[in-house]
Coordinates of C-alpha atoms in Angstrom, one line a residue:
Chain Y
M1 CA 133.6 97.8 35.9
T2 CA 136.7 97.0 38.2
G3 CA 139.1 94.9 36.4
V4 CA 138.0 96.1 33.1
G5 CA 140.7 98.8 31.8
M6 CA 142.6 98.7 35.0
A7 CA 145.6 101.0 35.1
P8 CA 149.0 98.8 35.6
R9 CA 149.6 100.8 39.0
D10 CA 146.1 99.5 40.4
F11 CA 147.1 96.0 39.1
L12 CA 150.0 96.1 41.2
T13 CA 148.4 97.3 44.4
D14 CA 145.3 94.9 44.2
R15 CA 145.9 92.1 46.6
L16 CA 143.8 89.6 44.7
M17 CA 145.5 90.2 41.4
L18 CA 149.1 90.2 42.9
G19 CA 148.3 87.1 44.9
L20 CA 146.8 85.2 42.0
V21 CA 150.0 86.0 40.0
V22 CA 152.2 85.0 42.8
L23 CA 150.0 81.8 43.3
V24 CA 150.4 80.7 39.7
A25 CA 153.8 81.6 39.4
L26 CA 154.8 79.4 42.3
V27 CA 152.7 76.5 41.3
L28 CA 153.9 76.4 37.8
G29 CA 157.3 77.8 38.3
M30 CA 158.4 75.6 41.4
P31 CA 160.3 73.1 39.3
S32 CA 162.3 75.9 37.7
L33 CA 163.3 77.1 41.3
K34 CA 165.3 73.7 41.8
P35 CA 168.7 75.4 41.4
L36 CA 167.8 78.0 43.9
F37 CA 166.8 75.3 46.4
A38 CA 169.9 73.4 45.6
T39 CA 172.0 76.1 46.5
L40 CA 170.1 77.3 49.5
F41 CA 170.2 73.9 50.9
P42 CA 173.4 72.1 49.7
R43 CA 173.3 69.3 51.8
L44 CA 169.9 67.9 50.5
D45 CA 170.1 65.2 47.9
R46 CA 166.7 66.1 46.6
P47 CA 166.1 69.9 46.9
L48 CA 162.8 69.8 45.0
Y49 CA 159.7 67.6 46.0
E50 CA 158.8 65.6 42.8
A51 CA 156.6 63.0 44.2
E52 CA 153.9 64.6 42.9
S53 CA 153.5 67.9 40.7
F54 CA 152.4 70.9 42.6
V55 CA 149.6 71.5 39.9
S56 CA 147.9 68.2 41.0
L57 CA 148.5 68.9 44.8
T58 CA 147.2 72.4 44.5
L59 CA 144.1 71.0 42.5
D60 CA 143.6 68.0 44.9
H61 CA 143.6 70.6 47.8
M62 CA 141.3 72.9 46.3
A63 CA 138.9 70.1 45.4
L64 CA 138.9 68.8 49.0
V65 CA 138.3 72.7 50.2
G66 CA 135.7 73.1 47.6
V67 CA 133.7 70.0 47.9
S68 CA 133.4 70.2 51.9
S69 CA 132.7 74.0 51.8
L70 CA 130.0 73.5 49.3
A71 CA 128.4 70.7 51.4
A72 CA 128.8 72.9 54.5
I73 CA 127.1 75.7 52.8
L74 CA 124.2 73.6 51.6
L75 CA 123.7 71.7 54.9
G76 CA 124.6 74.6 57.1
G77 CA 122.6 77.0 55.1
G78 CA 119.5 74.8 55.1
A79 CA 119.8 74.2 58.7
G80 CA 120.2 77.8 59.5
I81 CA 117.0 78.6 57.3
A82 CA 114.9 75.9 59.0
V83 CA 115.6 76.9 62.4
T84 CA 114.5 80.6 61.5
R85 CA 111.1 79.5 60.2
P86 CA 108.4 79.2 62.6
W87 CA 108.2 75.3 62.1
G88 CA 111.8 74.9 63.0
R89 CA 112.1 77.4 66.0
E90 CA 112.1 74.6 68.5
F91 CA 115.4 73.3 67.0
R92 CA 117.3 76.5 67.2
G93 CA 118.6 76.2 70.7
L94 CA 120.0 72.9 69.7
L95 CA 121.7 74.0 66.8
E96 CA 123.2 77.0 68.5
T97 CA 124.5 74.7 71.3
V98 CA 126.2 72.5 68.7
A99 CA 127.6 75.3 66.8
T100 CA 129.1 77.1 69.7
M101 CA 130.5 74.0 71.6
G102 CA 131.8 72.6 68.3
Q103 CA 133.6 75.7 67.3
T104 CA 135.7 75.2 70.6
F105 CA 137.0 72.0 69.5
P106 CA 140.2 72.4 67.8
P107 CA 139.9 71.8 63.8
V108 CA 143.1 69.3 64.0
A109 CA 141.7 67.3 66.9
V110 CA 138.4 66.7 64.7
L111 CA 140.4 65.7 61.7
A112 CA 142.4 63.3 63.9
L113 CA 139.0 61.8 65.7
A114 CA 137.6 61.2 62.1
V115 CA 140.6 58.6 61.6
P116 CA 139.4 56.0 64.4
V117 CA 135.8 56.3 63.0
M118 CA 136.5 56.3 59.4
G119 CA 140.1 54.8 58.9
F120 CA 142.7 56.7 56.6
G121 CA 142.3 58.5 53.4
P122 CA 140.6 61.5 51.8
E123 CA 137.0 60.4 53.1
P124 CA 137.5 61.3 56.7
A125 CA 139.5 64.6 55.8
L126 CA 136.2 65.2 53.7
I127 CA 133.9 64.5 56.6
A128 CA 135.8 66.6 59.2
L129 CA 136.3 69.4 57.0
T130 CA 132.5 69.3 56.1
L131 CA 131.7 69.1 59.7
Y132 CA 133.7 71.9 61.0
A133 CA 132.8 74.1 58.2
L134 CA 129.2 73.7 59.2
L135 CA 129.5 75.5 62.4
P136 CA 130.3 79.1 61.1
V137 CA 128.2 79.0 58.2
V138 CA 125.2 77.7 60.6
E139 CA 125.9 80.6 63.2
N140 CA 126.1 83.3 60.7
T141 CA 123.1 82.1 58.4
V142 CA 121.2 82.5 61.9
A143 CA 122.6 85.7 62.7
G144 CA 122.0 87.4 59.3
L145 CA 118.5 86.1 59.0
D146 CA 117.9 87.5 62.5
G147 CA 119.1 90.7 61.4
V148 CA 116.6 91.4 58.9
P149 CA 114.7 94.2 60.3
A150 CA 111.1 93.2 61.1
P151 CA 109.5 96.3 59.6
V152 CA 111.1 95.0 56.1
L153 CA 109.3 91.7 56.8
D154 CA 106.1 93.3 57.5
S155 CA 106.1 95.4 54.5
A156 CA 107.1 92.4 52.1
R157 CA 104.1 90.5 53.6
G158 CA 102.1 93.6 53.0
L159 CA 103.0 93.2 49.2
G160 CA 101.5 89.9 49.5
M161 CA 104.6 87.9 49.3
G162 CA 104.5 84.3 50.4
P163 CA 107.0 82.8 52.7
A164 CA 109.3 81.2 49.9
E165 CA 109.1 84.5 48.1
M166 CA 110.0 86.6 51.2
L167 CA 112.9 84.1 51.8
F168 CA 114.6 84.5 48.5
R169 CA 113.8 87.9 47.6
V170 CA 114.0 89.6 50.9
E171 CA 115.6 87.8 53.5
L172 CA 118.5 85.9 51.9
P173 CA 119.8 89.0 49.9
L174 CA 119.7 91.2 53.2
A175 CA 121.5 88.6 55.2
A176 CA 124.1 87.6 52.5
P177 CA 126.7 89.9 53.7
V178 CA 126.7 88.2 57.0
I179 CA 126.4 84.6 55.6
L180 CA 129.2 85.3 53.2
A181 CA 131.4 86.1 56.3
G182 CA 130.6 82.8 57.7
I183 CA 131.6 81.0 54.5
R184 CA 134.7 82.9 54.4
T185 CA 135.7 81.9 58.0
A186 CA 134.9 78.2 57.3
V187 CA 136.7 78.2 53.7
I188 CA 139.9 79.8 55.3
I189 CA 139.9 77.3 58.3
N190 CA 139.4 74.5 55.7
V191 CA 142.2 75.7 53.6
G192 CA 144.6 75.1 56.8
T193 CA 143.0 72.0 58.0
A194 CA 143.2 70.6 54.6
A195 CA 146.9 71.0 54.5
I196 CA 147.0 69.1 57.9
A197 CA 144.9 66.4 56.4
S198 CA 147.9 65.0 54.7
T199 CA 148.8 63.2 58.0
V200 CA 145.4 61.3 57.6
G201 CA 146.1 60.2 54.2
A202 CA 144.6 62.9 52.1
K203 CA 147.0 64.1 49.1
T204 CA 147.2 68.0 49.7
L205 CA 149.6 71.0 49.8
G206 CA 150.4 69.7 53.3
L207 CA 152.1 66.6 52.0
P208 CA 155.4 68.2 51.0
I209 CA 155.3 69.8 54.2
I210 CA 154.7 66.6 56.3
V211 CA 157.1 64.6 54.1
G212 CA 159.7 67.6 54.5
L213 CA 159.1 67.6 58.2
N214 CA 159.8 63.8 58.8
G215 CA 162.5 63.4 56.6
S216 CA 164.3 66.6 57.7
N217 CA 164.0 68.3 54.2
Q218 CA 163.5 71.8 54.9
A219 CA 162.9 72.7 51.0
Y220 CA 160.1 70.6 50.8
V221 CA 158.6 72.2 53.8
I222 CA 159.3 75.8 52.2
Q223 CA 157.7 74.7 48.7
G224 CA 154.5 73.3 50.2
A225 CA 154.1 76.1 53.0
L226 CA 154.9 78.9 50.2
I227 CA 152.2 77.6 47.9
V228 CA 149.5 77.0 50.6
A229 CA 150.1 80.3 52.3
A230 CA 149.6 82.0 48.7
L231 CA 146.5 79.9 48.1
A232 CA 144.9 81.2 51.5
V233 CA 145.7 84.6 51.1
V234 CA 144.3 84.7 47.4
I235 CA 141.3 82.9 48.4
D236 CA 140.9 85.4 51.3
A237 CA 141.4 88.5 49.0
G238 CA 138.8 87.0 46.7
F239 CA 136.1 86.8 49.5
D240 CA 137.0 90.6 50.4
R241 CA 136.2 91.3 46.7
L242 CA 133.1 89.4 46.7
A243 CA 132.2 91.0 50.1
G244 CA 132.5 94.4 48.5
W245 CA 130.3 93.6 45.4
L246 CA 127.9 92.0 47.5
T247 CA 127.4 95.1 50.0
R248 CA 127.2 97.4 47.1
W249 CA 124.4 95.0 45.3
S250 CA 122.4 94.7 48.5
Q251 CA 122.4 98.5 49.1
R252 CA 121.1 99.0 45.7
Chain G
M1 CA 87.0 70.4 73.4
T2 CA 90.4 70.3 72.1
S3 CA 92.8 67.4 72.9
R4 CA 96.2 68.2 74.5
P5 CA 99.2 67.7 72.2
L6 CA 100.9 64.4 73.2
L7 CA 104.5 65.6 71.9
H8 CA 105.9 68.4 73.7
N9 CA 109.6 68.3 73.0
R10 CA 110.6 67.7 69.3
V11 CA 114.4 68.0 70.1
A12 CA 114.2 65.4 72.4
L13 CA 112.2 63.2 70.0
L14 CA 114.9 63.9 67.3
M15 CA 117.7 62.9 69.8
V16 CA 115.7 59.8 71.1
L17 CA 115.3 58.5 67.6
A18 CA 119.0 59.2 66.7
A19 CA 119.9 57.3 69.8
A20 CA 117.5 54.5 69.1
V21 CA 118.6 53.9 65.5
A22 CA 122.4 54.2 66.8
A23 CA 121.6 51.5 69.4
V24 CA 120.3 49.1 67.1
A25 CA 122.2 49.9 63.8
L26 CA 125.7 50.9 64.8
P27 CA 128.4 49.1 67.1
F28 CA 128.7 50.2 70.7
L29 CA 132.1 49.1 71.3
G30 CA 134.9 47.5 69.1
F31 CA 136.9 44.6 70.3
A32 CA 140.1 43.7 68.7
P33 CA 142.8 40.9 69.7
N34 CA 145.5 43.6 69.8
R35 CA 145.7 47.1 68.8
L36 CA 147.0 46.9 65.3
L37 CA 144.0 44.5 64.0
S38 CA 140.7 45.9 63.4
G39 CA 138.1 45.1 65.9
R40 CA 134.8 43.0 65.8
P41 CA 131.8 45.2 66.8
V42 CA 130.0 44.8 70.0
P43 CA 126.3 45.9 69.8
L44 CA 124.8 47.5 72.6
W45 CA 122.3 44.5 73.3
A46 CA 125.4 42.3 73.7
A47 CA 127.0 44.8 76.1
A48 CA 123.9 45.5 78.3
Q49 CA 123.1 41.9 79.3
G50 CA 122.8 41.0 83.1
F51 CA 121.4 42.9 85.8
D52 CA 124.0 45.7 85.9
G53 CA 123.7 46.4 82.3
A54 CA 120.0 46.9 82.6
I55 CA 120.3 49.3 85.5
A56 CA 122.9 51.2 83.5
L57 CA 120.3 51.7 80.8
L58 CA 117.4 52.8 82.9
P59 CA 118.0 56.3 82.2
G60 CA 117.6 55.3 78.7
L61 CA 113.9 54.3 79.3
A62 CA 113.3 57.4 80.9
L63 CA 114.7 59.4 78.0
L64 CA 112.4 57.5 75.7
A65 CA 109.6 59.4 77.6
T66 CA 111.0 62.9 77.6
P67 CA 109.7 63.8 74.2
F68 CA 106.3 63.5 75.7
L69 CA 106.8 65.3 79.1
R70 CA 104.9 68.6 79.4
P71 CA 107.4 71.5 79.7
T72 CA 106.8 72.2 83.3
R73 CA 110.0 72.8 85.8
T74 CA 109.7 69.1 86.7
G75 CA 109.2 67.8 83.1
L76 CA 112.2 69.6 82.0
G77 CA 114.3 69.0 85.2
L78 CA 113.6 65.1 84.6
T79 CA 114.6 65.6 81.0
V80 CA 118.0 67.3 81.9
V81 CA 118.6 64.4 84.5
A82 CA 117.6 61.6 82.0
G83 CA 119.8 62.9 79.2
G84 CA 122.7 63.3 81.7
L85 CA 122.5 60.0 83.5
F86 CA 122.0 58.1 80.1
T87 CA 125.3 59.5 79.0
A88 CA 127.1 58.8 82.0
G89 CA 125.4 55.3 82.1
L90 CA 126.6 54.5 78.8
V91 CA 130.2 55.3 79.8
W92 CA 129.8 53.0 82.8
L93 CA 128.3 50.1 80.6
A94 CA 131.4 50.7 78.3
G95 CA 133.8 50.4 81.1
A96 CA 132.0 47.3 82.6
Q97 CA 131.9 45.4 79.3
A98 CA 135.4 46.2 78.4
A99 CA 136.4 44.5 81.9
A100 CA 134.2 41.6 81.0
L101 CA 135.9 41.2 77.6
A102 CA 139.4 41.4 79.0
Q103 CA 138.8 38.6 81.5
G104 CA 138.9 36.1 78.5
A105 CA 141.4 37.8 76.4
S106 CA 145.1 38.3 76.5
A107 CA 146.6 41.7 77.9
A108 CA 147.1 43.1 74.1
A109 CA 143.3 42.9 73.5
R110 CA 141.6 46.3 73.0
T111 CA 138.2 47.5 73.7
S112 CA 137.3 51.0 72.2
F113 CA 134.3 53.2 71.8
A114 CA 132.6 52.7 68.5
S115 CA 130.0 54.9 66.5
G116 CA 127.1 54.0 68.3
F117 CA 128.5 55.0 71.7
W118 CA 129.4 58.6 70.3
V119 CA 126.1 59.0 68.8
M120 CA 124.2 58.0 72.1
A121 CA 126.3 59.8 74.2
A122 CA 126.2 63.1 72.1
A123 CA 122.2 62.4 71.9
G124 CA 121.9 62.2 75.8
L125 CA 124.0 65.2 76.5
L126 CA 122.4 67.5 73.8
T127 CA 118.9 66.7 75.1
A128 CA 119.8 67.5 78.6
I129 CA 121.7 70.8 77.5
D130 CA 118.4 71.5 75.3
A131 CA 116.2 70.8 78.2
A132 CA 118.3 73.0 80.3
R133 CA 118.0 76.0 78.0
R134 CA 114.4 75.3 78.0
L135 CA 114.3 75.9 81.9
G136 CA 115.7 79.1 81.3
L137 CA 119.2 78.1 82.4
G138 CA 121.9 80.5 80.9
A139 CA 125.2 79.6 79.4
I140 CA 126.8 79.1 83.0
G141 CA 123.8 76.9 83.8
R142 CA 124.1 74.9 80.9
M143 CA 127.8 74.5 81.3
A144 CA 127.3 73.3 84.9
V145 CA 125.0 70.6 83.3
G146 CA 127.8 69.5 81.0
G147 CA 130.2 69.8 84.2
A148 CA 128.0 67.5 86.1
V149 CA 128.0 64.8 83.4
A150 CA 131.9 65.2 83.4
A151 CA 132.1 64.8 87.1
L152 CA 130.1 61.5 86.9
V153 CA 132.5 60.4 84.0
A154 CA 135.6 61.7 86.1
L155 CA 134.2 59.5 89.2
Q156 CA 134.4 56.4 87.0
L157 CA 137.8 57.1 85.9
A158 CA 139.2 57.9 89.4
S159 CA 137.5 54.5 90.6
G160 CA 139.3 52.5 88.0
H161 CA 136.2 51.4 86.6
L162 CA 137.3 52.4 83.1
D163 CA 140.8 51.1 83.0
A164 CA 140.0 48.1 80.6
L165 CA 139.1 50.7 77.7
S166 CA 141.6 51.0 75.3
I167 CA 142.4 54.8 75.7
L168 CA 143.1 54.2 79.3
K169 CA 145.4 51.1 78.3
E170 CA 147.3 53.4 76.2
Y171 CA 147.4 56.0 79.1
A172 CA 148.6 53.4 81.5
N173 CA 151.4 52.6 79.1
R174 CA 152.5 56.2 78.8
R175 CA 151.5 57.7 81.9
E176 CA 154.6 59.7 82.6
I177 CA 154.8 60.9 78.7
F178 CA 151.2 61.8 79.0
A179 CA 151.4 64.1 82.1
D180 CA 154.6 65.8 80.4
A181 CA 152.5 66.3 77.2
V182 CA 149.7 68.0 79.0
L183 CA 152.2 70.4 81.0
R184 CA 154.2 71.0 77.9
H185 CA 151.0 71.7 75.9
A186 CA 149.7 74.4 78.6
M187 CA 153.3 75.7 78.7
L188 CA 153.3 76.4 75.1
V189 CA 150.0 78.3 75.3
A190 CA 151.1 80.3 78.4
A191 CA 154.5 81.0 76.8
A192 CA 152.8 82.5 73.7
L193 CA 150.4 84.4 75.9
V194 CA 152.9 86.4 77.8
P195 CA 154.4 88.4 74.7
T196 CA 150.9 88.4 73.0
L197 CA 149.7 90.4 76.0
L198 CA 152.7 92.5 76.6
I199 CA 152.4 93.5 72.8
G200 CA 148.8 93.1 72.0
I201 CA 147.5 95.3 75.0
P202 CA 149.6 98.3 74.4
L203 CA 149.1 98.0 70.6
G204 CA 145.3 97.8 71.4
V205 CA 145.4 101.1 73.5
A206 CA 147.3 102.7 70.5
A207 CA 145.0 101.7 67.9
H208 CA 142.1 102.8 70.1
R209 CA 143.6 106.4 70.4
V210 CA 145.4 106.6 67.0
Q211 CA 143.2 105.7 63.9
A212 CA 146.3 105.2 61.7
V213 CA 147.7 102.7 64.0
G214 CA 144.9 100.7 63.7
R215 CA 144.8 101.1 59.8
A216 CA 148.4 99.9 59.7
V217 CA 148.2 97.0 62.4
F218 CA 145.0 95.2 61.6
P219 CA 145.4 94.5 57.8
V220 CA 149.0 92.9 58.6
L221 CA 147.3 90.8 61.6
N222 CA 144.5 89.7 59.2
V223 CA 146.8 88.3 56.8
V224 CA 148.7 86.5 59.4
Q225 CA 145.5 85.1 60.7
T226 CA 144.8 83.8 57.2
V227 CA 148.1 82.0 56.8
P228 CA 147.3 78.2 57.8
S229 CA 149.3 77.3 60.8
I230 CA 151.4 74.4 59.5
A231 CA 152.7 76.9 56.6
L232 CA 153.6 79.7 59.3
F233 CA 155.5 77.0 61.2
G234 CA 157.1 75.8 58.2
L235 CA 158.2 79.3 56.8
L236 CA 159.7 80.0 60.3
M237 CA 161.9 77.1 60.4
A238 CA 164.4 78.0 57.8
P239 CA 164.8 81.6 59.1
L240 CA 165.3 80.4 62.7
A241 CA 167.7 77.7 61.7
A242 CA 169.8 80.1 59.8
L243 CA 169.8 82.6 63.0
G244 CA 170.6 79.7 65.2
A245 CA 173.6 78.9 62.8
M246 CA 174.8 82.5 62.9
L247 CA 174.7 82.5 66.7
P248 CA 175.9 79.4 68.0
G249 CA 175.1 78.8 71.7
S250 CA 172.0 81.0 71.6
G251 CA 169.8 77.9 71.9
I252 CA 167.9 79.3 68.6
S253 CA 166.7 76.5 66.4
G254 CA 164.2 75.9 63.6
V255 CA 162.4 73.0 65.4
G256 CA 161.1 73.0 68.9
P257 CA 159.2 75.1 71.0
L258 CA 160.7 78.4 69.9
P259 CA 159.1 78.6 66.4
A260 CA 155.8 77.3 67.8
V261 CA 155.7 80.1 70.4
I262 CA 156.7 82.7 67.9
A263 CA 154.0 81.5 65.6
L264 CA 151.4 81.1 68.3
T265 CA 152.1 84.6 69.2
F266 CA 151.6 85.9 65.9
Y267 CA 148.2 84.4 65.7
S268 CA 147.2 85.3 69.1
L269 CA 147.8 88.9 68.6
L270 CA 144.8 89.6 66.3
P271 CA 141.9 88.8 69.0
I272 CA 143.7 90.7 71.7
V273 CA 144.7 93.9 70.0
R274 CA 141.1 94.0 68.1
N275 CA 139.1 93.5 71.5
T276 CA 141.4 95.7 73.4
A277 CA 140.6 98.6 70.8
V278 CA 137.0 97.7 70.5
G279 CA 136.3 97.3 74.2
L280 CA 138.0 100.8 74.8
D281 CA 136.0 102.2 71.9
G282 CA 132.8 101.1 73.4
V283 CA 133.3 103.2 76.7
P284 CA 130.8 106.0 76.4
A285 CA 132.3 109.2 76.3
P286 CA 130.0 110.8 79.0
V287 CA 131.3 108.5 81.3
R288 CA 134.8 109.5 80.7
E289 CA 133.7 113.1 81.1
A290 CA 132.0 112.8 84.5
A291 CA 135.1 110.9 85.8
R292 CA 137.1 113.9 84.4
G293 CA 134.6 116.1 86.2
M294 CA 135.1 114.5 89.3
G295 CA 138.7 115.4 89.2
L296 CA 140.3 112.0 88.2
T297 CA 143.5 112.2 86.6
P298 CA 144.0 110.5 82.9
G299 CA 145.8 107.7 84.8
Q300 CA 143.1 107.0 87.1
I301 CA 140.4 107.4 84.4
F302 CA 142.1 104.7 82.5
L303 CA 142.6 102.5 85.5
R304 CA 139.2 103.0 87.2
V305 CA 136.7 103.8 84.3
D306 CA 138.4 102.4 80.9
L307 CA 139.8 99.1 82.2
P308 CA 136.6 97.8 84.0
L309 CA 134.3 98.8 81.3
A310 CA 136.3 97.4 78.6
L311 CA 137.2 94.2 80.3
P312 CA 134.4 92.0 79.3
V313 CA 135.3 92.7 75.3
F314 CA 139.0 92.2 76.0
L315 CA 138.2 88.9 78.0
S316 CA 136.1 87.6 75.1
G317 CA 139.2 88.3 72.9
L318 CA 141.3 86.5 75.3
R319 CA 138.9 83.4 75.4
I320 CA 139.2 83.3 71.5
T321 CA 143.1 83.6 71.7
V322 CA 143.5 80.8 74.3
V323 CA 141.0 78.2 72.7
Q324 CA 142.7 79.1 69.3
A325 CA 146.3 78.8 70.9
V326 CA 145.2 75.2 72.3
G327 CA 144.5 73.8 69.1
L328 CA 147.4 75.5 67.2
A329 CA 149.9 74.2 69.8
A330 CA 148.6 70.4 68.9
V331 CA 149.7 71.5 65.1
A332 CA 153.1 72.6 66.5
A333 CA 154.0 69.0 67.4
L334 CA 154.6 68.7 63.7
I335 CA 158.0 70.9 63.9
G336 CA 158.9 69.1 67.2
A337 CA 157.2 71.4 70.0
G338 CA 155.8 68.5 71.8
G339 CA 152.6 68.6 73.7
L340 CA 149.5 66.5 73.3
G341 CA 149.9 67.0 69.5
A342 CA 152.9 64.8 69.6
I343 CA 151.0 61.9 71.0
M344 CA 148.2 62.4 68.4
F345 CA 150.4 62.7 65.5
Q346 CA 152.5 59.8 66.6
G347 CA 149.4 57.9 66.6
L348 CA 148.4 58.9 63.3
F349 CA 151.8 58.0 61.8
A350 CA 152.0 54.6 63.4
N351 CA 148.1 53.8 62.7
A352 CA 147.7 53.3 66.4
L353 CA 144.2 54.7 66.7
D354 CA 144.0 54.5 70.6
L355 CA 146.9 56.7 70.7
V356 CA 145.2 59.2 68.3
L357 CA 142.3 59.2 71.0
L358 CA 144.8 59.7 73.9
G359 CA 146.2 63.0 72.2
A360 CA 142.9 64.4 70.5
V361 CA 140.5 63.9 73.4
P362 CA 142.6 65.9 75.9
V363 CA 143.2 68.7 73.4
I364 CA 139.5 69.1 72.9
L365 CA 138.9 68.9 76.7
L366 CA 141.7 71.5 77.3
A367 CA 139.9 73.9 74.8
V368 CA 136.5 73.1 76.3
A369 CA 137.8 73.9 79.8
A370 CA 139.5 77.1 78.9
D371 CA 136.4 78.3 77.0
A372 CA 134.2 77.5 80.0
L373 CA 136.6 79.0 82.6
L374 CA 136.9 82.3 80.5
S375 CA 133.2 82.4 79.8
I376 CA 132.7 82.2 83.6
G377 CA 135.2 85.2 83.9
I378 CA 133.5 87.3 81.1
A379 CA 130.0 86.7 82.9
A380 CA 131.6 87.9 86.2
A381 CA 133.2 91.1 84.7
T382 CA 130.1 92.0 82.7
H383 CA 127.8 91.4 85.8
S384 CA 130.2 93.6 88.0
I385 CA 129.7 96.5 85.9
G386 CA 126.1 95.9 85.2
V387 CA 126.0 96.9 81.6
L388 CA 123.9 93.7 81.0
P389 CA 121.2 92.6 83.6
G390 CA 122.8 89.1 84.2
R391 CA 123.8 86.5 81.2
S392 CA 121.7 83.8 83.1
A393 CA 118.5 85.4 82.2
P394 CA 116.5 83.4 79.7

């Protein structure tokens, strides 16, 4: 229902739509802002980052975040489900230890440590982002599945549901909002870490920022920073919308 | 008659298998003629030759038996000791082998930890911590196990046994820079903490008392928390540089510690404001009424009832803030704020991987140490108000 027949006023106050419009305008329209940056920074020879297009940097950034997050959701979700089953319970303590300890490790340090092990390029970034995103997903999958009330499970069992049917039709739908919150944390951290991943050789929206910082070109820094900030805000607003839908759906 | 199960600890079995595969298939150390060339792998069996090497790996033999030990206090205690000593022994072996390799090579030669070392060390440590959990030790007890292993490594560091390893060679070359970087890093975090607490605690109290304040403040802080750190640092640069140009002599600049501290403060506010408000929200109304009935003034109620009861929740906010700030301060090196991040990024930009380690490992250690210290503080605060019957219960 939302989104269809929306009044113009709602459209303007809607964080997701507004953010999306700003993001697309920034990504596509940055080249036409060249005169503005030339006026703001008259001493710069090149007031616009043109080594790569912002469209391709944005797509690469989103691909890195998307692939690593997807891998983390599959691996982390799977591990979270496994340790809440009777046969996997023994590994729960280990997984929780790793998830809690790992989250005290700063993401930028994890990213840097991937380089001595794997070298430079997009691969260490992908591995570091996946590993880091695993932790909140695991933590929230376990917490979400734990939070399913025992009477609900008993009555599902009473209805003759098997373990797999219970998992997919009762446990996961009820745990979905909590799991989604973990995925949101993971993705938002990854959007930021992917920007820093330009320092280990991945081409992302962090590249104009890093190049600008190293070459004292403030215009590059602002261009990269504006787009990556808009991207993060839009993705966060998207998760907000998704969480709203999910809560309504699971309360049906 | 039923036979007793042979396998008692599947976690230990998984860790032993991982360590065994790493011992056979992955390089233990890497040895390079200088720091720019990539090294040749040194497998564990080559590093562990001789009497000393065999002694260092003895805990590994004990570790092989741990999956089959019965889960008694003795069995689990042995598992904790075997796992911890295995990890410490690996470090010792790496130090000894690095010293041996250094004898026949030039001063520029580098011996560094390779993937096999990391996998085996993690397997030993995780086996020990998991066995400590099975023993019924709480978070503090498990931290003590980690601390004991860390102490064994620290002893080796202090004795000079590890000096031939590449990360320590880098350290020896940059002793003063490193000490300054650690201090600078801690100062950045501390400098952000002062305004965070001065603004955050009153805001949290206000959000607890007046709902409208919370409704206004939290969405803003949530959006700030969403913005990637490198973007916020970048966006603060231009306005601060312009301000500095308008106020010459003010010392305001777009690069250096000032934008870093401002950005760190923005990020640090959310956990402090939120946990101050949530902590105060959690103080039961009857307790406040009882205090009022006893004739306490509002000021006394705040200091003697609200504050101690809200303290554990507040401290967990502080823990999130400090751990987060330690990591963000590393990113701030990109805008010239200095600190350990400067060493780390210098290594990344110059393709000097030992330098990366010298920056990144202490960042992780600082974050883990801050987390451990504040966790102990939270446990103490919780214990003193007696809300929970001790965190160390199984």
